[in-house]
Amino acid sequence: MTMTDEPDRPSPEQTLAPADMAFAIAVGIPPRAFSEQATRENAAYERWSAEVIEEEMRGWPSVEDVAVRLGVHPSAVRRLVDGEDLRSAAVDKVTVIPPWQLTDRGQLLPGLRAVLAAMPGDYGPYETQNVMTTPVEELDGKSPARALEQGHPVPAIVDWITWLGAGS
């Protein structure tokens, strides 16, 4: 798909009420941000971003790979996914597992069920992966996943995730 093959999208003028657009401009968003060109550029960026995310997810382990690491049958991993005890994604009709959920010792991350339950409802597997693998100042520069693996209290991480979700 090229920039000229854009799906039909409403322009900002069609989606924003005049008062909302006036407010956005009044607080410093330049009027050109609401142009048709900006709408096309944004759509192109969204497509590119989705392609980058999908490519990264292709590198995540499959259900079968995770089963080998955990020393269980793939059906056990599928039950964890079905029970929402393990986050997954579908890429090219293959179920993949965000790798942060497994420790370096080939076990499920301590507190995984509680962490997944605390994640904001609109966070998909990729956003959850980013939250759990990004170093956090409050955790002495460790990511939440690394902190849990090293014995950080699960309730403290869950509280942090809950706080994070309250801001989204």
Short mmCIF file of N, CA and C in Angstrom, two decimals:
data_model
loop_
_atom_site.label_atom_id
_atom_site.label_comp_id
_atom_site.label_asym_id
_atom_site.label_seq_id
_atom_site.Cartn_x
_atom_site.Cartn_y
_atom_site.Cartn_z
N MET A 1 0.85 -1.18 0.00
CA MET A 1 0.00 0.00 0.00
C MET A 1 0.89 1.23 0.00
N THR A 2 0.57 2.15 -0.86
CA THR A 2 1.32 3.40 -0.91
C THR A 2 0.51 4.50 -0.25
N MET A 3 1.15 5.64 -0.08
CA MET A 3 0.47 6.76 0.57
C MET A 3 -0.80 7.16 -0.17
N THR A 4 -0.87 6.91 -1.49
CA THR A 4 -2.07 7.28 -2.22
C THR A 4 -3.15 6.21 -2.11
N ASP A 5 -2.81 5.03 -1.63
CA ASP A 5 -3.79 3.95 -1.47
C ASP A 5 -4.39 3.94 -0.07
N GLU A 6 -4.46 5.08 0.55
CA GLU A 6 -4.96 5.19 1.92
C GLU A 6 -6.41 4.72 1.98
N PRO A 7 -6.78 4.02 3.07
CA PRO A 7 -8.19 3.75 3.25
C PRO A 7 -8.90 5.08 3.54
N ASP A 8 -10.19 5.12 3.26
CA ASP A 8 -10.93 6.35 3.54
C ASP A 8 -10.93 6.60 5.04
N ARG A 9 -10.45 7.75 5.45
CA ARG A 9 -10.43 8.16 6.85
C ARG A 9 -11.07 9.53 6.94
N PRO A 10 -11.81 9.74 8.00
CA PRO A 10 -12.34 11.10 8.15
C PRO A 10 -11.19 12.06 8.44
N SER A 11 -11.30 13.25 7.92
CA SER A 11 -10.30 14.27 8.21
C SER A 11 -10.52 14.76 9.63
N PRO A 12 -9.51 15.41 10.24
CA PRO A 12 -9.70 15.94 11.59
C PRO A 12 -10.90 16.88 11.67
N GLU A 13 -11.15 17.62 10.58
CA GLU A 13 -12.28 18.52 10.59
C GLU A 13 -13.59 17.76 10.72
N GLN A 14 -13.63 16.51 10.24
CA GLN A 14 -14.83 15.71 10.32
C GLN A 14 -14.98 15.02 11.67
N THR A 15 -13.90 14.85 12.41
CA THR A 15 -13.96 14.10 13.66
C THR A 15 -13.91 14.98 14.90
N LEU A 16 -13.35 16.16 14.79
CA LEU A 16 -13.27 17.06 15.94
C LEU A 16 -14.37 18.11 15.87
N ALA A 17 -15.00 18.33 16.99
CA ALA A 17 -15.97 19.42 17.06
C ALA A 17 -15.20 20.73 16.92
N PRO A 18 -15.81 21.73 16.33
CA PRO A 18 -15.11 23.01 16.15
C PRO A 18 -14.53 23.57 17.46
N ALA A 19 -15.26 23.42 18.54
CA ALA A 19 -14.76 23.93 19.83
C ALA A 19 -13.52 23.16 20.28
N ASP A 20 -13.49 21.84 20.02
CA ASP A 20 -12.32 21.04 20.39
C ASP A 20 -11.10 21.43 19.56
N MET A 21 -11.31 21.65 18.28
CA MET A 21 -10.21 22.06 17.43
C MET A 21 -9.71 23.44 17.85
N ALA A 22 -10.61 24.35 18.13
CA ALA A 22 -10.21 25.69 18.57
C ALA A 22 -9.41 25.60 19.88
N PHE A 23 -9.84 24.75 20.78
CA PHE A 23 -9.11 24.58 22.04
C PHE A 23 -7.71 24.02 21.77
N ALA A 24 -7.60 23.00 20.92
CA ALA A 24 -6.30 22.42 20.61
C ALA A 24 -5.35 23.47 20.04
N ILE A 25 -5.85 24.28 19.15
CA ILE A 25 -5.03 25.34 18.56
C ILE A 25 -4.66 26.37 19.62
N ALA A 26 -5.61 26.70 20.49
CA ALA A 26 -5.35 27.70 21.55
C ALA A 26 -4.27 27.24 22.53
N VAL A 27 -4.16 25.93 22.74
CA VAL A 27 -3.14 25.44 23.68
C VAL A 27 -1.81 25.14 22.98
N GLY A 28 -1.71 25.48 21.70
CA GLY A 28 -0.41 25.40 21.05
C GLY A 28 -0.24 24.37 19.97
N ILE A 29 -1.25 23.59 19.66
CA ILE A 29 -1.12 22.64 18.55
C ILE A 29 -1.28 23.44 17.27
N PRO A 30 -0.28 23.37 16.38
CA PRO A 30 -0.36 24.19 15.17
C PRO A 30 -1.51 23.73 14.26
N PRO A 31 -2.18 24.66 13.61
CA PRO A 31 -3.30 24.31 12.73
C PRO A 31 -2.91 23.29 11.66
N ARG A 32 -1.66 23.31 11.22
CA ARG A 32 -1.25 22.36 10.18
C ARG A 32 -1.35 20.91 10.66
N ALA A 33 -1.38 20.69 11.99
CA ALA A 33 -1.52 19.33 12.53
C ALA A 33 -2.88 18.74 12.17
N PHE A 34 -3.81 19.58 11.74
CA PHE A 34 -5.15 19.12 11.40
C PHE A 34 -5.38 19.08 9.90
N SER A 35 -4.31 19.19 9.13
CA SER A 35 -4.44 19.21 7.67
C SER A 35 -4.61 17.80 7.12
N GLU A 36 -5.05 17.74 5.88
CA GLU A 36 -5.16 16.45 5.19
C GLU A 36 -3.79 15.79 5.07
N GLN A 37 -2.75 16.60 4.83
CA GLN A 37 -1.38 16.06 4.74
C GLN A 37 -0.98 15.40 6.07
N ALA A 38 -1.29 16.07 7.18
CA ALA A 38 -0.97 15.50 8.49
C ALA A 38 -1.73 14.20 8.71
N THR A 39 -2.99 14.15 8.26
CA THR A 39 -3.78 12.93 8.39
C THR A 39 -3.14 11.80 7.60
N ARG A 40 -2.69 12.08 6.37
CA ARG A 40 -2.02 11.06 5.54
C ARG A 40 -0.71 10.60 6.18
N GLU A 41 0.07 11.56 6.68
CA GLU A 41 1.34 11.20 7.31
C GLU A 41 1.13 10.36 8.57
N ASN A 42 0.11 10.71 9.33
CA ASN A 42 -0.20 9.94 10.53
C ASN A 42 -0.60 8.51 10.16
N ALA A 43 -1.42 8.35 9.13
CA ALA A 43 -1.84 7.02 8.70
C ALA A 43 -0.63 6.20 8.24
N ALA A 44 0.28 6.83 7.51
CA ALA A 44 1.49 6.13 7.06
C ALA A 44 2.34 5.71 8.27
N TYR A 45 2.47 6.60 9.26
CA TYR A 45 3.23 6.27 10.47
C TYR A 45 2.57 5.10 11.20
N GLU A 46 1.25 5.11 11.31
CA GLU A 46 0.56 4.02 12.00
C GLU A 46 0.80 2.69 11.30
N ARG A 47 0.78 2.67 9.96
CA ARG A 47 1.06 1.43 9.22
C ARG A 47 2.48 0.97 9.45
N TRP A 48 3.43 1.90 9.36
CA TRP A 48 4.83 1.55 9.57
C TRP A 48 5.04 1.02 10.99
N SER A 49 4.45 1.67 11.96
CA SER A 49 4.59 1.26 13.35
C SER A 49 4.03 -0.14 13.56
N ALA A 50 2.87 -0.42 12.96
CA ALA A 50 2.27 -1.76 13.08
C ALA A 50 3.17 -2.81 12.46
N GLU A 51 3.82 -2.48 11.36
CA GLU A 51 4.74 -3.43 10.72
C GLU A 51 5.96 -3.71 11.60
N VAL A 52 6.49 -2.66 12.23
CA VAL A 52 7.64 -2.83 13.12
C VAL A 52 7.27 -3.70 14.32
N ILE A 53 6.11 -3.44 14.90
CA ILE A 53 5.66 -4.23 16.05
C ILE A 53 5.46 -5.69 15.66
N GLU A 54 4.81 -5.91 14.54
CA GLU A 54 4.58 -7.29 14.08
C GLU A 54 5.90 -8.01 13.83
N GLU A 55 6.86 -7.32 13.25
CA GLU A 55 8.17 -7.93 13.00
C GLU A 55 8.84 -8.32 14.32
N GLU A 56 8.77 -7.45 15.32
CA GLU A 56 9.35 -7.79 16.63
C GLU A 56 8.65 -9.00 17.23
N MET A 57 7.33 -9.02 17.13
CA MET A 57 6.57 -10.13 17.71
C MET A 57 6.86 -11.45 17.02
N ARG A 58 7.25 -11.42 15.75
CA ARG A 58 7.62 -12.66 15.05
C ARG A 58 8.81 -13.35 15.73
N GLY A 59 9.61 -12.58 16.45
CA GLY A 59 10.76 -13.15 17.15
C GLY A 59 10.43 -13.74 18.52
N TRP A 60 9.18 -13.58 18.97
CA TRP A 60 8.79 -14.13 20.26
C TRP A 60 8.66 -15.65 20.15
N PRO A 61 8.87 -16.35 21.25
CA PRO A 61 8.78 -17.83 21.19
C PRO A 61 7.35 -18.30 20.96
N SER A 62 7.24 -19.42 20.27
CA SER A 62 5.93 -20.03 20.02
C SER A 62 5.49 -20.82 21.25
N VAL A 63 4.26 -21.28 21.22
CA VAL A 63 3.75 -22.13 22.30
C VAL A 63 4.66 -23.34 22.47
N GLU A 64 5.08 -23.92 21.37
CA GLU A 64 5.94 -25.10 21.42
C GLU A 64 7.30 -24.76 22.04
N ASP A 65 7.86 -23.62 21.68
CA ASP A 65 9.14 -23.18 22.26
C ASP A 65 9.02 -23.01 23.77
N VAL A 66 7.92 -22.38 24.21
CA VAL A 66 7.70 -22.15 25.64
C VAL A 66 7.51 -23.48 26.36
N ALA A 67 6.80 -24.40 25.73
CA ALA A 67 6.59 -25.72 26.34
C ALA A 67 7.93 -26.41 26.58
N VAL A 68 8.84 -26.32 25.63
CA VAL A 68 10.16 -26.92 25.80
C VAL A 68 10.89 -26.26 26.96
N ARG A 69 10.87 -24.93 27.02
CA ARG A 69 11.56 -24.21 28.12
C ARG A 69 10.98 -24.55 29.48
N LEU A 70 9.66 -24.74 29.53
CA LEU A 70 9.02 -25.05 30.81
C LEU A 70 9.04 -26.55 31.12
N GLY A 71 9.37 -27.37 30.12
CA GLY A 71 9.39 -28.82 30.32
C GLY A 71 7.99 -29.41 30.43
N VAL A 72 7.05 -28.83 29.68
CA VAL A 72 5.66 -29.31 29.71
C VAL A 72 5.19 -29.56 28.28
N HIS A 73 4.03 -30.18 28.16
CA HIS A 73 3.42 -30.40 26.85
C HIS A 73 2.84 -29.08 26.34
N PRO A 74 2.85 -28.84 25.04
CA PRO A 74 2.28 -27.60 24.51
C PRO A 74 0.83 -27.35 24.95
N SER A 75 0.08 -28.42 25.18
CA SER A 75 -1.31 -28.23 25.62
C SER A 75 -1.36 -27.54 26.99
N ALA A 76 -0.35 -27.76 27.83
CA ALA A 76 -0.31 -27.09 29.14
C ALA A 76 -0.10 -25.59 28.95
N VAL A 77 0.72 -25.22 27.99
CA VAL A 77 0.94 -23.80 27.70
C VAL A 77 -0.34 -23.19 27.14
N ARG A 78 -1.02 -23.92 26.25
CA ARG A 78 -2.28 -23.41 25.70
C ARG A 78 -3.32 -23.20 26.79
N ARG A 79 -3.36 -24.11 27.79
CA ARG A 79 -4.29 -23.94 28.91
C ARG A 79 -3.96 -22.67 29.70
N LEU A 80 -2.66 -22.40 29.89
CA LEU A 80 -2.26 -21.16 30.58
C LEU A 80 -2.72 -19.94 29.80
N VAL A 81 -2.59 -19.99 28.48
CA VAL A 81 -3.04 -18.88 27.63
C VAL A 81 -4.55 -18.75 27.71
N ASP A 82 -5.26 -19.87 27.58
CA ASP A 82 -6.73 -19.84 27.62
C ASP A 82 -7.24 -19.35 28.97
N GLY A 83 -6.53 -19.68 30.05
CA GLY A 83 -6.93 -19.25 31.38
C GLY A 83 -6.46 -17.85 31.74
N GLU A 84 -5.85 -17.18 30.77
CA GLU A 84 -5.31 -15.83 30.96
C GLU A 84 -4.23 -15.77 32.03
N ASP A 85 -3.52 -16.89 32.20
CA ASP A 85 -2.39 -16.94 33.11
C ASP A 85 -1.07 -16.70 32.37
N LEU A 86 -1.17 -16.54 31.07
CA LEU A 86 -0.01 -16.29 30.22
C LEU A 86 -0.52 -15.46 29.05
N ARG A 87 0.12 -14.33 28.78
CA ARG A 87 -0.28 -13.45 27.69
C ARG A 87 0.28 -14.01 26.39
N SER A 88 -0.46 -13.86 25.31
CA SER A 88 -0.02 -14.33 24.01
C SER A 88 -0.46 -13.37 22.92
N ALA A 89 0.02 -13.62 21.72
CA ALA A 89 -0.39 -12.85 20.54
C ALA A 89 -0.40 -13.80 19.36
N ALA A 90 -1.14 -13.46 18.35
CA ALA A 90 -1.16 -14.24 17.12
C ALA A 90 -0.42 -13.45 16.05
N VAL A 91 0.57 -14.08 15.46
CA VAL A 91 1.32 -13.46 14.37
C VAL A 91 1.41 -14.49 13.26
N ASP A 92 0.91 -14.13 12.09
CA ASP A 92 0.89 -15.05 10.95
C ASP A 92 0.27 -16.39 11.33
N LYS A 93 -0.83 -16.35 12.06
CA LYS A 93 -1.60 -17.51 12.50
C LYS A 93 -0.82 -18.43 13.45
N VAL A 94 0.26 -17.91 14.05
CA VAL A 94 1.03 -18.66 15.04
C VAL A 94 0.88 -17.95 16.37
N THR A 95 0.60 -18.71 17.42
CA THR A 95 0.51 -18.11 18.75
C THR A 95 1.91 -17.97 19.30
N VAL A 96 2.25 -16.74 19.68
CA VAL A 96 3.57 -16.46 20.25
C VAL A 96 3.38 -15.90 21.66
N ILE A 97 4.43 -16.06 22.46
CA ILE A 97 4.38 -15.68 23.87
C ILE A 97 5.41 -14.59 24.12
N PRO A 98 5.00 -13.43 24.66
CA PRO A 98 5.99 -12.40 25.00
C PRO A 98 7.00 -12.98 25.99
N PRO A 99 8.27 -12.92 25.67
CA PRO A 99 9.29 -13.64 26.45
C PRO A 99 9.52 -13.14 27.87
N TRP A 100 9.07 -11.95 28.23
CA TRP A 100 9.30 -11.44 29.58
C TRP A 100 8.62 -12.30 30.63
N GLN A 101 7.66 -13.11 30.23
CA GLN A 101 6.89 -13.92 31.17
C GLN A 101 7.65 -15.13 31.70
N LEU A 102 8.80 -15.39 31.10
CA LEU A 102 9.63 -16.53 31.51
C LEU A 102 10.92 -16.03 32.12
N THR A 103 11.37 -16.70 33.16
CA THR A 103 12.64 -16.34 33.78
C THR A 103 13.79 -16.94 32.99
N ASP A 104 14.98 -16.49 33.31
CA ASP A 104 16.18 -17.05 32.66
C ASP A 104 16.35 -18.53 33.00
N ARG A 105 15.73 -18.98 34.10
CA ARG A 105 15.83 -20.37 34.52
C ARG A 105 14.73 -21.24 33.90
N GLY A 106 13.96 -20.69 32.98
CA GLY A 106 12.93 -21.47 32.30
C GLY A 106 11.71 -21.74 33.15
N GLN A 107 11.30 -20.76 33.94
CA GLN A 107 10.09 -20.88 34.76
C GLN A 107 9.20 -19.68 34.45
N LEU A 108 7.93 -19.81 34.85
CA LEU A 108 7.06 -18.66 34.74
C LEU A 108 7.50 -17.61 35.74
N LEU A 109 7.40 -16.37 35.38
CA LEU A 109 7.78 -15.25 36.24
C LEU A 109 6.96 -15.28 37.53
N PRO A 110 7.59 -15.11 38.68
CA PRO A 110 6.83 -15.07 39.93
C PRO A 110 5.79 -13.95 39.88
N GLY A 111 4.59 -14.26 40.35
CA GLY A 111 3.53 -13.26 40.39
C GLY A 111 2.89 -12.96 39.06
N LEU A 112 3.14 -13.78 38.04
CA LEU A 112 2.68 -13.49 36.69
C LEU A 112 1.16 -13.30 36.62
N ARG A 113 0.41 -14.18 37.26
CA ARG A 113 -1.05 -14.07 37.21
C ARG A 113 -1.51 -12.71 37.76
N ALA A 114 -0.96 -12.30 38.90
CA ALA A 114 -1.35 -11.02 39.52
C ALA A 114 -0.94 -9.84 38.65
N VAL A 115 0.24 -9.93 38.05
CA VAL A 115 0.72 -8.85 37.18
C VAL A 115 -0.19 -8.70 35.97
N LEU A 116 -0.53 -9.81 35.33
CA LEU A 116 -1.40 -9.74 34.16
C LEU A 116 -2.78 -9.22 34.52
N ALA A 117 -3.30 -9.62 35.67
CA ALA A 117 -4.61 -9.15 36.11
C ALA A 117 -4.61 -7.65 36.39
N ALA A 118 -3.46 -7.11 36.80
CA ALA A 118 -3.36 -5.68 37.14
C ALA A 118 -3.16 -4.79 35.91
N MET A 119 -2.76 -5.37 34.79
CA MET A 119 -2.50 -4.56 33.59
C MET A 119 -3.78 -3.86 33.13
N PRO A 120 -3.65 -2.61 32.69
CA PRO A 120 -4.82 -1.92 32.15
C PRO A 120 -5.46 -2.74 31.04
N GLY A 121 -6.77 -2.75 30.99
CA GLY A 121 -7.50 -3.58 30.04
C GLY A 121 -7.21 -3.30 28.58
N ASP A 122 -6.77 -2.08 28.27
CA ASP A 122 -6.50 -1.76 26.87
C ASP A 122 -5.05 -2.04 26.47
N TYR A 123 -4.26 -2.63 27.36
CA TYR A 123 -2.88 -2.98 27.03
C TYR A 123 -2.86 -4.36 26.39
N GLY A 124 -2.38 -4.41 25.17
CA GLY A 124 -2.21 -5.69 24.50
C GLY A 124 -0.88 -6.31 24.87
N PRO A 125 -0.55 -7.43 24.24
CA PRO A 125 0.70 -8.13 24.56
C PRO A 125 1.94 -7.27 24.34
N TYR A 126 1.94 -6.45 23.29
CA TYR A 126 3.12 -5.64 23.00
C TYR A 126 3.30 -4.53 24.03
N GLU A 127 2.20 -3.85 24.39
CA GLU A 127 2.28 -2.79 25.39
C GLU A 127 2.69 -3.37 26.75
N THR A 128 2.14 -4.53 27.07
CA THR A 128 2.48 -5.19 28.33
C THR A 128 3.96 -5.56 28.34
N GLN A 129 4.46 -6.06 27.23
CA GLN A 129 5.89 -6.39 27.10
C GLN A 129 6.73 -5.14 27.37
N ASN A 130 6.34 -4.02 26.79
CA ASN A 130 7.10 -2.78 27.00
C ASN A 130 7.10 -2.35 28.45
N VAL A 131 5.93 -2.41 29.09
CA VAL A 131 5.84 -2.03 30.50
C VAL A 131 6.74 -2.92 31.36
N MET A 132 6.70 -4.20 31.10
CA MET A 132 7.40 -5.15 31.97
C MET A 132 8.90 -5.22 31.69
N THR A 133 9.37 -4.70 30.57
CA THR A 133 10.80 -4.80 30.25
C THR A 133 11.53 -3.47 30.26
N THR A 134 10.82 -2.39 30.53
CA THR A 134 11.44 -1.07 30.57
C THR A 134 11.96 -0.78 31.98
N PRO A 135 13.23 -0.42 32.11
CA PRO A 135 13.76 -0.07 33.44
C PRO A 135 12.98 1.07 34.07
N VAL A 136 12.79 0.94 35.39
CA VAL A 136 11.98 1.90 36.15
C VAL A 136 12.81 2.44 37.30
N GLU A 137 12.83 3.75 37.43
CA GLU A 137 13.61 4.40 38.50
C GLU A 137 13.20 3.88 39.87
N GLU A 138 11.89 3.71 40.09
CA GLU A 138 11.39 3.25 41.40
C GLU A 138 11.86 1.84 41.75
N LEU A 139 12.36 1.11 40.77
CA LEU A 139 12.86 -0.26 40.99
C LEU A 139 14.37 -0.30 40.85
N ASP A 140 15.01 0.79 41.23
CA ASP A 140 16.47 0.90 41.15
C ASP A 140 17.00 0.63 39.74
N GLY A 141 16.24 1.10 38.75
CA GLY A 141 16.66 0.97 37.36
C GLY A 141 16.42 -0.40 36.76
N LYS A 142 15.76 -1.28 37.46
CA LYS A 142 15.42 -2.60 36.92
C LYS A 142 14.05 -2.54 36.25
N SER A 143 13.84 -3.44 35.33
CA SER A 143 12.50 -3.56 34.76
C SER A 143 11.63 -4.31 35.77
N PRO A 144 10.31 -4.14 35.69
CA PRO A 144 9.44 -4.90 36.58
C PRO A 144 9.65 -6.41 36.48
N ALA A 145 9.84 -6.91 35.26
CA ALA A 145 10.07 -8.36 35.10
C ALA A 145 11.35 -8.79 35.80
N ARG A 146 12.43 -8.05 35.60
CA ARG A 146 13.71 -8.39 36.24
C ARG A 146 13.60 -8.29 37.76
N ALA A 147 12.90 -7.27 38.25
CA ALA A 147 12.73 -7.11 39.69
C ALA A 147 11.98 -8.30 40.28
N LEU A 148 10.91 -8.74 39.60
CA LEU A 148 10.17 -9.91 40.09
C LEU A 148 11.04 -11.16 40.08
N GLU A 149 11.80 -11.32 39.02
CA GLU A 149 12.68 -12.49 38.92
C GLU A 149 13.71 -12.50 40.05
N GLN A 150 14.12 -11.32 40.48
CA GLN A 150 15.12 -11.22 41.54
C GLN A 150 14.50 -11.14 42.94
N GLY A 151 13.20 -11.42 43.05
CA GLY A 151 12.58 -11.53 44.35
C GLY A 151 11.87 -10.29 44.88
N HIS A 152 11.72 -9.27 44.05
CA HIS A 152 10.99 -8.07 44.50
C HIS A 152 9.57 -8.49 44.86
N PRO A 153 8.98 -7.92 45.90
CA PRO A 153 7.62 -8.31 46.30
C PRO A 153 6.59 -8.08 45.19
N VAL A 154 5.82 -9.12 44.91
CA VAL A 154 4.80 -9.05 43.88
C VAL A 154 3.80 -7.92 44.16
N PRO A 155 3.29 -7.77 45.40
CA PRO A 155 2.30 -6.70 45.63
C PRO A 155 2.82 -5.30 45.28
N ALA A 156 4.10 -5.06 45.48
CA ALA A 156 4.65 -3.74 45.15
C ALA A 156 4.61 -3.51 43.63
N ILE A 157 4.91 -4.53 42.86
CA ILE A 157 4.86 -4.41 41.39
C ILE A 157 3.41 -4.24 40.94
N VAL A 158 2.51 -5.01 41.53
CA VAL A 158 1.10 -4.90 41.18
C VAL A 158 0.58 -3.50 41.51
N ASP A 159 0.98 -2.95 42.66
CA ASP A 159 0.57 -1.59 43.01
C ASP A 159 1.09 -0.59 41.99
N TRP A 160 2.33 -0.76 41.56
CA TRP A 160 2.91 0.14 40.56
C TRP A 160 2.14 0.05 39.24
N ILE A 161 1.81 -1.17 38.81
CA ILE A 161 1.05 -1.35 37.57
C ILE A 161 -0.34 -0.72 37.71
N THR A 162 -0.96 -0.90 38.86
CA THR A 162 -2.27 -0.30 39.10
C THR A 162 -2.19 1.21 39.01
N TRP A 163 -1.14 1.78 39.61
CA TRP A 163 -0.93 3.23 39.52
C TRP A 163 -0.73 3.64 38.06
N LEU A 164 0.05 2.86 37.33
CA LEU A 164 0.30 3.15 35.91
C LEU A 164 -1.01 3.15 35.14
N GLY A 165 -1.85 2.16 35.39
CA GLY A 165 -3.13 2.07 34.70
C GLY A 165 -4.08 3.19 35.04
N ALA A 166 -3.96 3.72 36.24
CA ALA A 166 -4.83 4.82 36.66
C ALA A 166 -4.54 6.08 35.85
N GLY A 167 -3.34 6.17 35.32
CA GLY A 167 -2.97 7.34 34.54
C GLY A 167 -3.25 7.19 33.07
N SER A 168 -3.67 6.01 32.64
CA SER A 168 -3.90 5.82 31.20
C SER A 168 -5.33 6.05 30.81
#
